[in-house]
Short mmCIF file of C-alpha atoms and ligand atoms in Angstrom, two decimals:
data_model
loop_
_atom_site.label_atom_id
_atom_site.label_comp_id
_atom_site.label_asym_id
_atom_site.label_seq_id
_atom_site.Cartn_x
_atom_site.Cartn_y
_atom_site.Cartn_z
CA MET A 1 31.52 12.39 45.37
CA ILE A 2 34.12 10.98 42.92
CA VAL A 3 36.87 12.86 41.30
CA PHE A 4 37.61 12.49 37.61
CA LYS A 5 41.09 13.65 36.02
CA PHE A 6 41.45 13.95 32.29
CA GLY A 7 44.88 14.55 31.00
CA GLY A 8 46.11 16.32 28.08
CA ALA A 9 45.58 13.50 25.62
CA SER A 10 41.92 12.89 26.55
CA VAL A 11 40.99 16.59 25.55
CA LYS A 12 43.25 17.08 22.45
CA ASP A 13 40.61 17.95 19.93
CA ALA A 14 37.00 18.37 19.52
CA ASP A 15 36.16 14.56 19.28
CA ALA A 16 38.29 13.86 22.34
CA VAL A 17 36.20 16.55 24.33
CA ARG A 18 32.98 14.94 22.96
CA ASN A 19 34.15 11.61 24.26
CA VAL A 20 34.75 13.14 27.75
CA CYS A 21 31.36 14.29 27.82
CA ASN A 22 30.14 10.90 27.14
CA ILE A 23 32.39 9.44 29.95
CA ILE A 24 30.85 12.19 32.36
CA ARG A 25 27.23 11.26 31.24
CA GLY A 26 27.83 7.74 32.32
CA HIS A 27 28.45 8.74 35.92
CA GLU A 28 25.96 11.26 36.37
CA SER A 29 24.54 9.54 39.63
CA ASN A 30 27.69 10.53 41.58
CA GLN A 31 28.59 14.16 42.41
CA LEU A 32 31.53 14.59 40.19
CA VAL A 33 34.61 16.74 40.50
CA VAL A 34 36.14 16.90 37.09
CA VAL A 35 39.88 17.95 37.01
CA VAL A 36 41.21 18.74 33.61
CA SER A 37 44.74 19.22 32.19
CA ALA A 38 45.58 21.46 29.33
CA MET A 39 44.67 20.30 25.90
CA GLY A 40 47.16 18.17 23.87
CA LYS A 41 50.61 19.44 24.14
CA THR A 42 49.41 22.95 25.17
CA THR A 43 51.79 23.11 28.18
CA ASN A 44 54.94 22.53 25.95
CA ALA A 45 53.61 25.22 23.51
CA LEU A 46 53.29 27.65 26.45
CA GLU A 47 56.87 26.75 27.60
CA ARG A 48 58.09 28.01 24.25
CA VAL A 49 56.27 31.43 25.04
CA VAL A 50 58.03 31.65 28.19
CA GLN A 51 61.22 30.91 26.58
CA ALA A 52 60.90 33.43 24.02
CA ARG A 53 59.79 36.10 26.41
CA PHE A 54 62.24 35.50 29.01
CA SER A 55 65.36 33.61 27.70
CA ALA A 56 65.28 35.47 24.33
CA ASN A 57 63.86 38.57 25.57
CA ASP A 58 61.78 38.64 22.40
CA ILE A 59 58.17 39.84 23.08
CA PRO A 60 56.84 39.70 19.18
CA SER A 61 58.22 35.85 19.12
CA ALA A 62 56.46 35.20 22.31
CA LYS A 63 53.33 36.65 21.14
CA GLN A 64 53.60 34.68 18.06
CA HIS A 65 53.88 31.51 19.84
CA LEU A 66 51.03 32.61 21.80
CA GLN A 67 49.13 33.02 18.67
CA GLU A 68 49.65 29.40 17.79
CA VAL A 69 47.92 28.58 21.29
CA ARG A 70 45.14 30.81 20.61
CA GLU A 71 44.50 29.08 16.99
CA PHE A 72 44.56 25.62 18.45
CA HIS A 73 41.79 26.50 21.08
CA HIS A 74 39.77 28.28 18.79
CA LYS A 75 39.72 25.65 16.10
CA ILE A 76 38.58 23.25 18.74
CA ALA A 77 35.83 25.86 20.19
CA ASP A 78 34.68 26.52 16.48
CA GLU A 79 34.22 22.89 16.10
CA LEU A 80 32.39 22.18 19.26
CA PHE A 81 30.12 25.52 19.58
CA VAL A 82 28.10 26.68 16.68
CA GLY A 83 28.14 30.34 16.06
CA LYS A 84 30.06 32.94 17.76
CA SER A 85 27.60 33.73 20.53
CA ASN A 86 28.69 31.19 23.10
CA PRO A 87 30.26 32.82 26.23
CA VAL A 88 33.30 30.46 25.58
CA PHE A 89 34.77 32.91 23.22
CA ASP A 90 34.74 35.61 25.46
CA ARG A 91 36.00 33.78 28.56
CA MET A 92 38.87 32.48 26.17
CA ASN A 93 39.77 35.90 25.08
CA ASN A 94 40.01 37.14 28.80
CA VAL A 95 42.57 34.53 29.53
CA PHE A 96 44.67 35.71 26.46
CA VAL A 97 44.58 39.21 27.29
CA GLU A 98 46.02 38.58 30.93
CA VAL A 99 48.88 36.44 29.39
CA GLU A 100 49.50 39.41 27.03
CA TRP A 101 49.70 41.78 29.93
CA CYS A 102 52.14 39.34 31.49
CA LEU A 103 54.31 39.25 28.35
CA ASP A 104 54.37 43.08 28.09
CA ASP A 105 55.15 43.65 31.70
CA ASP A 106 58.71 43.50 32.98
CA VAL A 107 60.33 40.16 33.98
CA SER A 108 62.02 41.23 37.24
CA LYS A 109 59.99 38.74 39.11
CA GLY A 110 62.17 35.71 37.47
CA TYR A 111 61.67 32.91 35.11
CA ASP A 112 59.82 30.59 37.53
CA PHE A 113 57.38 33.19 38.30
CA ILE A 114 56.69 34.49 34.58
CA TYR A 115 56.47 30.68 33.69
CA ASP A 116 53.63 29.89 36.08
CA GLN A 117 51.64 33.09 35.22
CA VAL A 118 51.77 32.08 31.43
CA VAL A 119 51.80 28.41 31.37
CA SER A 120 48.91 28.07 33.77
CA SER A 121 46.75 29.53 30.95
CA GLY A 122 46.58 26.27 29.38
CA GLU A 123 44.43 24.80 32.24
CA LEU A 124 42.27 27.80 32.29
CA LEU A 125 41.35 27.28 28.54
CA SER A 126 40.80 23.63 28.58
CA THR A 127 38.45 24.05 31.52
CA ILE A 128 36.55 26.89 30.29
CA ILE A 129 36.02 24.93 26.79
CA ILE A 130 35.10 21.63 28.80
CA HIS A 131 32.63 23.75 31.02
CA GLU A 132 30.96 25.47 28.26
CA TYR A 133 30.45 22.30 26.50
CA LEU A 134 29.11 20.30 29.29
CA GLN A 135 26.57 23.21 29.63
CA SER A 136 25.58 23.08 25.97
CA GLN A 137 25.01 19.37 26.25
CA GLY A 138 22.57 19.85 29.28
CA LEU A 139 24.87 18.60 32.15
CA HIS A 140 24.72 21.15 34.91
CA PHE A 141 28.11 21.65 36.03
CA ALA A 142 29.63 24.61 37.89
CA TYR A 143 33.07 26.07 37.14
CA ALA A 144 35.49 26.44 39.99
CA ASP A 145 38.92 28.29 39.70
CA ALA A 146 41.47 25.85 41.22
CA ARG A 147 43.37 29.01 42.50
CA ASP A 148 40.46 29.64 44.81
CA LEU A 149 40.87 26.04 46.22
CA ILE A 150 44.62 25.05 46.23
CA ARG A 151 46.94 27.34 48.23
CA THR A 152 50.53 26.98 47.90
CA ASP A 153 53.46 28.81 48.96
CA ASN A 154 55.38 30.97 46.69
CA HIS A 155 57.87 28.16 45.31
CA TYR A 156 56.84 28.94 41.59
CA ARG A 157 56.83 25.88 39.31
CA GLU A 158 56.75 23.54 42.26
CA GLY A 159 54.20 25.09 44.56
CA ARG A 160 54.02 23.17 47.92
CA VAL A 161 50.43 22.72 49.05
CA GLN A 162 49.23 24.50 52.35
CA TRP A 163 47.03 22.01 53.55
CA GLU A 164 44.91 23.91 55.99
CA GLU A 165 44.01 26.75 53.67
CA THR A 166 43.27 24.23 50.85
CA LEU A 167 41.08 22.06 52.96
CA ASP A 168 39.13 25.14 54.16
CA ASN A 169 38.80 26.61 50.57
CA THR A 170 38.13 23.47 49.04
CA THR A 171 35.47 22.14 51.41
CA THR A 172 33.62 25.53 51.54
CA GLN A 173 33.52 26.12 47.71
CA ILE A 174 32.83 22.65 46.58
CA ASN A 175 30.30 21.65 48.99
CA GLY A 176 28.72 25.30 48.39
CA ILE A 177 28.46 24.19 44.71
CA PHE A 178 26.78 21.06 45.21
CA ALA A 179 24.55 22.67 47.64
CA THR A 180 23.13 24.83 44.87
CA GLY A 181 21.98 21.82 42.85
CA HIS A 182 24.95 21.20 40.26
CA ILE A 183 25.61 17.73 39.52
CA GLY A 184 29.40 18.40 39.18
CA VAL A 185 32.09 20.80 39.04
CA VAL A 186 34.86 21.36 36.52
CA THR A 187 38.19 22.78 37.68
CA GLN A 188 41.90 22.97 36.74
CA GLY A 189 44.71 20.39 37.35
CA PHE A 190 48.22 21.51 37.95
CA ILE A 191 47.59 25.29 39.08
CA GLY A 192 47.36 26.85 42.55
CA CYS A 193 47.71 30.23 44.16
CA THR A 194 49.87 31.94 46.64
CA SER A 195 48.50 34.14 49.89
CA GLU A 196 49.24 37.18 47.49
CA ASN A 197 46.95 35.85 44.83
CA TYR A 198 49.70 35.01 42.38
CA THR A 199 49.33 31.84 40.23
CA THR A 200 51.53 29.00 40.80
CA THR A 201 52.12 25.50 39.31
CA LEU A 202 52.64 22.22 41.10
CA GLY A 203 55.25 20.72 38.78
CA ARG A 204 54.92 19.16 35.38
CA GLU A 205 52.34 16.54 35.10
CA GLY A 206 50.79 17.87 38.25
CA SER A 207 47.10 17.52 37.46
CA ASP A 208 46.96 14.02 39.06
CA TYR A 209 48.27 15.58 42.15
CA THR A 210 45.40 18.20 42.09
CA ALA A 211 42.78 15.14 41.77
CA SER A 212 44.36 13.67 44.70
CA ILE A 213 44.49 16.80 46.80
CA LEU A 214 40.81 17.67 46.07
CA ALA A 215 39.88 13.86 46.96
CA TYR A 216 41.67 14.02 50.29
CA CYS A 217 40.10 17.38 51.06
CA LEU A 218 36.42 16.31 50.29
CA ASP A 219 36.78 12.67 51.50
CA ALA A 220 36.00 11.46 47.92
CA LYS A 221 34.99 7.72 47.39
CA ALA A 222 37.23 7.42 44.76
CA VAL A 223 39.59 9.01 42.06
CA TYR A 224 39.55 7.86 38.50
CA ILE A 225 42.44 9.01 36.18
CA TRP A 226 41.51 8.64 32.43
CA LYS A 227 44.43 7.98 30.31
CA ASP A 228 45.33 6.71 26.80
CA VAL A 229 46.51 3.33 28.14
CA PRO A 230 44.35 0.69 29.60
CA GLY A 231 45.62 1.01 33.11
CA VAL A 232 49.08 0.82 34.87
CA LEU A 233 51.24 -1.48 32.68
CA ASN A 234 54.36 -3.43 34.39
CA ALA A 235 56.50 -1.42 31.75
CA ASP A 236 56.51 1.03 29.06
CA PRO A 237 55.62 -0.60 25.84
CA LYS A 238 57.82 1.46 24.02
CA HIS A 239 60.87 -0.25 25.47
CA PHE A 240 59.08 -3.70 26.45
CA PRO A 241 56.78 -4.99 23.71
CA ASP A 242 55.45 -7.40 26.09
CA ALA A 243 54.15 -5.01 28.60
CA GLN A 244 51.28 -6.39 30.77
CA LYS A 245 48.41 -4.48 32.43
CA LEU A 246 48.09 -4.72 36.16
CA GLU A 247 44.61 -5.44 37.57
CA SER A 248 45.38 -4.09 40.73
CA MET A 249 48.09 -2.52 42.85
CA SER A 250 49.10 -1.88 46.53
CA TYR A 251 49.48 1.91 47.52
CA HIS A 252 53.13 0.89 48.38
CA ASP A 253 53.91 -0.52 44.97
CA ALA A 254 52.36 2.53 43.19
CA ILE A 255 54.36 5.10 45.08
CA GLU A 256 57.60 3.24 44.67
CA LEU A 257 57.02 2.86 40.81
CA ALA A 258 55.99 6.61 40.66
CA TYR A 259 59.02 7.67 42.74
CA PHE A 260 61.52 5.88 40.53
CA GLY A 261 59.99 7.36 37.40
CA ALA A 262 57.02 5.39 36.09
CA SER A 263 55.12 7.99 34.22
CA VAL A 264 51.85 6.63 34.54
CA ILE A 265 51.09 8.52 37.86
CA HIS A 266 52.57 11.73 39.20
CA PRO A 267 54.80 10.77 42.23
CA LYS A 268 52.87 13.15 44.79
CA THR A 269 49.60 11.63 43.90
CA ILE A 270 49.51 8.50 46.11
CA LYS A 271 50.28 9.87 49.71
CA PRO A 272 47.06 11.94 50.18
CA LEU A 273 44.97 8.96 48.76
CA GLU A 274 46.59 6.47 50.92
CA ASN A 275 46.16 8.81 53.85
CA LYS A 276 42.47 8.56 53.73
CA GLY A 277 42.33 4.97 51.94
CA ILE A 278 40.64 6.59 48.83
CA PRO A 279 40.94 4.17 45.98
CA LEU A 280 42.36 5.21 42.68
CA HIS A 281 41.31 3.83 39.35
CA VAL A 282 43.67 4.15 36.26
CA LYS A 283 41.37 3.62 33.01
CA SER A 284 41.34 4.17 29.50
CA PHE A 285 39.39 6.97 28.15
CA MET A 286 39.14 5.30 24.76
CA ASP A 287 37.64 2.14 26.03
CA PRO A 288 36.01 3.22 29.37
CA LYS A 289 34.08 -0.16 29.66
CA LEU A 290 37.47 -1.96 30.33
CA SER A 291 38.49 -2.51 34.15
CA GLY A 292 41.68 -0.48 34.27
CA THR A 293 43.74 -0.76 37.14
CA VAL A 294 42.75 0.05 40.98
CA ILE A 295 45.27 1.13 43.51
CA GLY A 296 44.07 1.06 47.13
CA LYS A 297 44.47 -0.19 50.74
CA ASP A 298 42.50 -3.78 50.03
CA PHE A 299 44.43 -4.47 46.83
CA GLN A 300 47.65 -6.24 46.35
CA THR A 301 49.62 -5.94 43.08
CA LYS A 302 48.19 -8.61 40.70
CA PRO A 303 49.48 -10.21 38.76
CA LEU A 304 52.57 -10.12 40.80
CA VAL A 305 55.16 -9.69 37.83
CA PRO A 306 58.36 -7.68 37.81
CA SER A 307 57.62 -4.06 36.93
CA TYR A 308 60.18 -2.12 34.98
CA ILE A 309 61.18 1.41 34.83
CA PHE A 310 63.65 2.72 32.47
CA LYS A 311 65.31 6.10 32.32
CA ASP A 312 67.72 6.94 29.71
CA ASN A 313 70.23 9.87 29.40
CA GLN A 314 71.64 9.11 33.09
CA MET A 315 74.75 10.36 34.42
CA LEU A 316 76.86 8.57 37.19
CA ILE A 317 79.14 10.86 39.28
CA SER A 318 81.60 9.35 41.76
CA ILE A 319 82.61 11.77 44.27
CA SER A 320 85.73 11.19 46.73
CA ALA A 321 87.61 13.44 48.94
CA LYS A 322 90.69 15.29 47.37
CA ASP A 323 93.13 13.90 50.19
CA PHE A 324 92.04 10.12 50.02
CA SER A 325 90.11 10.58 53.41
CA PHE A 326 86.88 8.57 54.11
CA ILE A 327 83.76 9.63 52.67
CA ALA A 328 82.03 9.96 55.99
CA GLU A 329 78.91 11.74 57.46
CA ASP A 330 80.41 15.03 57.36
CA HIS A 331 81.23 14.72 53.61
CA LEU A 332 77.91 13.17 52.84
CA SER A 333 75.93 16.03 54.56
CA THR A 334 77.88 18.57 52.48
CA ILE A 335 77.18 16.70 49.14
CA PHE A 336 73.51 16.11 50.07
CA SER A 337 73.21 19.81 50.68
CA LEU A 338 74.83 20.62 47.39
CA PHE A 339 72.51 18.37 45.53
CA ALA A 340 69.46 19.72 47.32
CA GLN A 341 70.82 23.51 46.41
CA ALA A 342 71.05 22.62 42.76
CA ASN A 343 67.60 20.82 43.01
CA VAL A 344 68.93 17.75 41.51
CA LYS A 345 67.10 14.50 42.51
CA ILE A 346 69.28 11.52 43.11
CA ASN A 347 68.06 8.44 41.26
CA LEU A 348 70.16 5.92 42.88
CA MET A 349 73.29 6.17 45.37
CA GLN A 350 76.01 3.81 46.65
CA ASN A 351 79.16 4.40 48.76
CA SER A 352 82.64 2.92 49.46
CA ALA A 353 85.19 3.74 51.94
CA ILE A 354 86.42 6.62 49.93
CA SER A 355 83.93 7.27 47.15
CA PHE A 356 80.15 8.20 46.77
CA SER A 357 78.55 7.19 43.61
CA VAL A 358 75.07 8.84 42.47
CA CYS A 359 73.06 8.44 39.25
CA ILE A 360 71.24 11.30 38.32
CA ASP A 361 69.27 12.60 35.20
CA ASN A 362 71.47 14.39 32.93
CA ASP A 363 69.78 17.74 32.71
CA VAL A 364 72.26 20.08 31.58
CA ARG A 365 70.83 23.31 33.03
CA LYS A 366 71.28 22.15 36.38
CA VAL A 367 74.14 19.60 36.26
CA SER A 368 76.84 21.74 34.92
CA ASP A 369 76.74 24.20 37.82
CA LEU A 370 76.32 21.39 40.27
CA LEU A 371 79.42 19.70 39.07
CA GLU A 372 81.27 23.15 39.22
CA THR A 373 80.70 23.20 42.76
CA LEU A 374 81.22 19.79 43.77
CA LYS A 375 84.75 20.23 42.02
CA THR A 376 85.70 22.96 44.39
CA ARG A 377 85.28 20.52 47.29
CA PHE A 378 85.82 16.98 45.89
CA LYS A 379 87.63 14.94 43.28
CA ILE A 380 84.95 14.11 40.62
CA LEU A 381 84.58 11.40 37.91
CA TYR A 382 81.63 10.77 35.69
CA ASN A 383 80.15 8.88 33.01
CA GLU A 384 77.39 10.05 30.67
CA GLY A 385 74.81 8.33 28.37
CA LEU A 386 74.03 5.67 30.59
CA GLN A 387 70.75 3.98 31.43
CA LEU A 388 68.96 3.11 34.74
CA TYR A 389 66.63 0.28 35.12
CA THR A 390 64.51 0.04 38.13
CA VAL A 391 62.77 -3.42 38.62
CA ARG A 392 60.19 -4.05 41.54
CA HIS A 393 59.46 -7.68 42.43
CA TYR A 394 62.50 -8.74 40.33
CA TYR A 395 63.64 -12.26 39.74
CA PRO A 396 67.37 -12.99 39.42
CA SER A 397 66.71 -13.98 35.88
CA THR A 398 65.26 -10.53 35.24
CA ILE A 399 68.51 -8.95 36.37
CA GLU A 400 70.64 -11.22 33.91
CA THR A 401 68.32 -10.67 30.94
CA LEU A 402 68.36 -6.72 31.39
CA SER A 403 72.17 -6.47 31.70
CA HIS A 404 72.89 -9.06 28.95
CA GLY A 405 75.36 -7.53 26.50
CA LYS A 406 75.80 -4.58 28.60
CA GLU A 407 78.24 -3.22 31.01
CA VAL A 408 77.01 -2.89 34.70
CA LEU A 409 78.39 0.11 36.09
CA LEU A 410 76.44 -0.16 39.55
CA GLU A 411 73.99 -2.55 40.87
CA GLN A 412 71.84 -2.45 43.84
CA ARG A 413 69.28 -4.80 45.24
CA SER A 414 66.88 -4.69 48.35
CA ARG A 415 64.18 -7.36 48.68
CA GLN A 416 61.85 -5.87 46.37
CA THR A 417 63.52 -3.48 44.12
CA ALA A 418 66.68 -3.80 42.10
CA GLN A 419 68.48 -1.22 40.24
CA LEU A 420 70.98 -1.07 37.48
CA VAL A 421 73.01 1.56 35.72
CA LEU A 422 74.06 0.12 32.31
CA ARG A 423 76.03 1.27 29.49
CA SER A 424 75.40 -0.13 26.13
CA SER A 425 78.24 -2.06 24.93
CA GLU A 426 78.46 -0.49 21.42
CA LYS A 427 79.31 2.91 23.03
N1 LIG B 1 49.35 20.38 31.62
C1 LIG B 1 50.34 20.10 32.65
C2 LIG B 1 51.64 19.42 32.06
O1 LIG B 1 51.62 19.01 30.81
C3 LIG B 1 49.89 19.45 33.74
C4 LIG B 1 49.43 17.85 33.48
O2 LIG B 1 49.14 17.59 32.40
O3 LIG B 1 49.23 17.11 34.42
O4 LIG B 1 52.70 19.28 32.69
MG1 MG B 2 49.89 16.26 30.72
#
């Protein structure tokens, strides 16, 4: 059994869906579990629906945004299925009816709850279309609702997997499907379900994680993530025109890079795979014959070149006690708990006798509250508009090149990883 994950770009229009079908056809000798994300930029479009409903409390405008999502999917379905008799149209309609109910309902359960009920429809729509299309092309695939497989707690927008129930559900359902002669199964990435049967999501870009959860539960032979890049690159080509493809990577390098913000793999993806020694292949859906990148226990990172992660819009906060006392363990534990309560991830930290510096994403919605709370207890200084570079397997010369002509506000090096907080000198 192998698990395939197709991201939004790989199913962004009718041609892309046809291409996915061809890739699947080339792997029919395996039992396939196919995890699919929402089509194209659907998740962003659905976020606008939630914004309109919740933040602006404007139901007609929310429905208008939803109408755009409907038209986008209808256009794709119209191109893939001749005539209106295909069940895909009814199945899609049922999804829209449920979202509309949700929009008409009161919003007392809060933003995150509404978000998950609405935004999850993107994955339901994409899998319905893919499932019906595979059937129409003679590929005998079953459809599984990921909410019957992945059980989470009720932490909406960041559901935490309840592994025992998920393992039970997944093995029973998926093995049952293969026992009835299906050659594969299509299911949604990104979504799960609470014990009270409410839909949750696993965090943006969470479909990779779904693929990895299912692979873990099913003891899959391998996971393939199909992307619009030829594999894992050592840098984002938008910022580094000389980016190189890595042939292979260790789990350790992959988890470090994903953690520090490499967008190619969702950070939670690696752990379940490492725990079972399941290899992860990152391949191009545009050129499936290319070798891609393989990550696994028998692999080292090759070629062993520096890998760069660039984060823009960073804020560096320096926190010190109001009375010039040491920043010691008791202060640090207060500071960490304030960051945790505000749900702000620390990208880099460093301390001196009397101050503690942290670099974070400047996410306005979260940061202003955090700063206010910090200010009641500590003296706070901060800089905005900064860049954070993380370099794994750096050379000393790499650091010099990166910081050339820029002001280095903070620097930290371990044996494998260097991090730099920089300010462009023209600012
Ligand atoms: N559709 C979701 C998102 O765009 C999940 C994913 O793509 O992995 O965040
Ligand atoms: Mg996506």
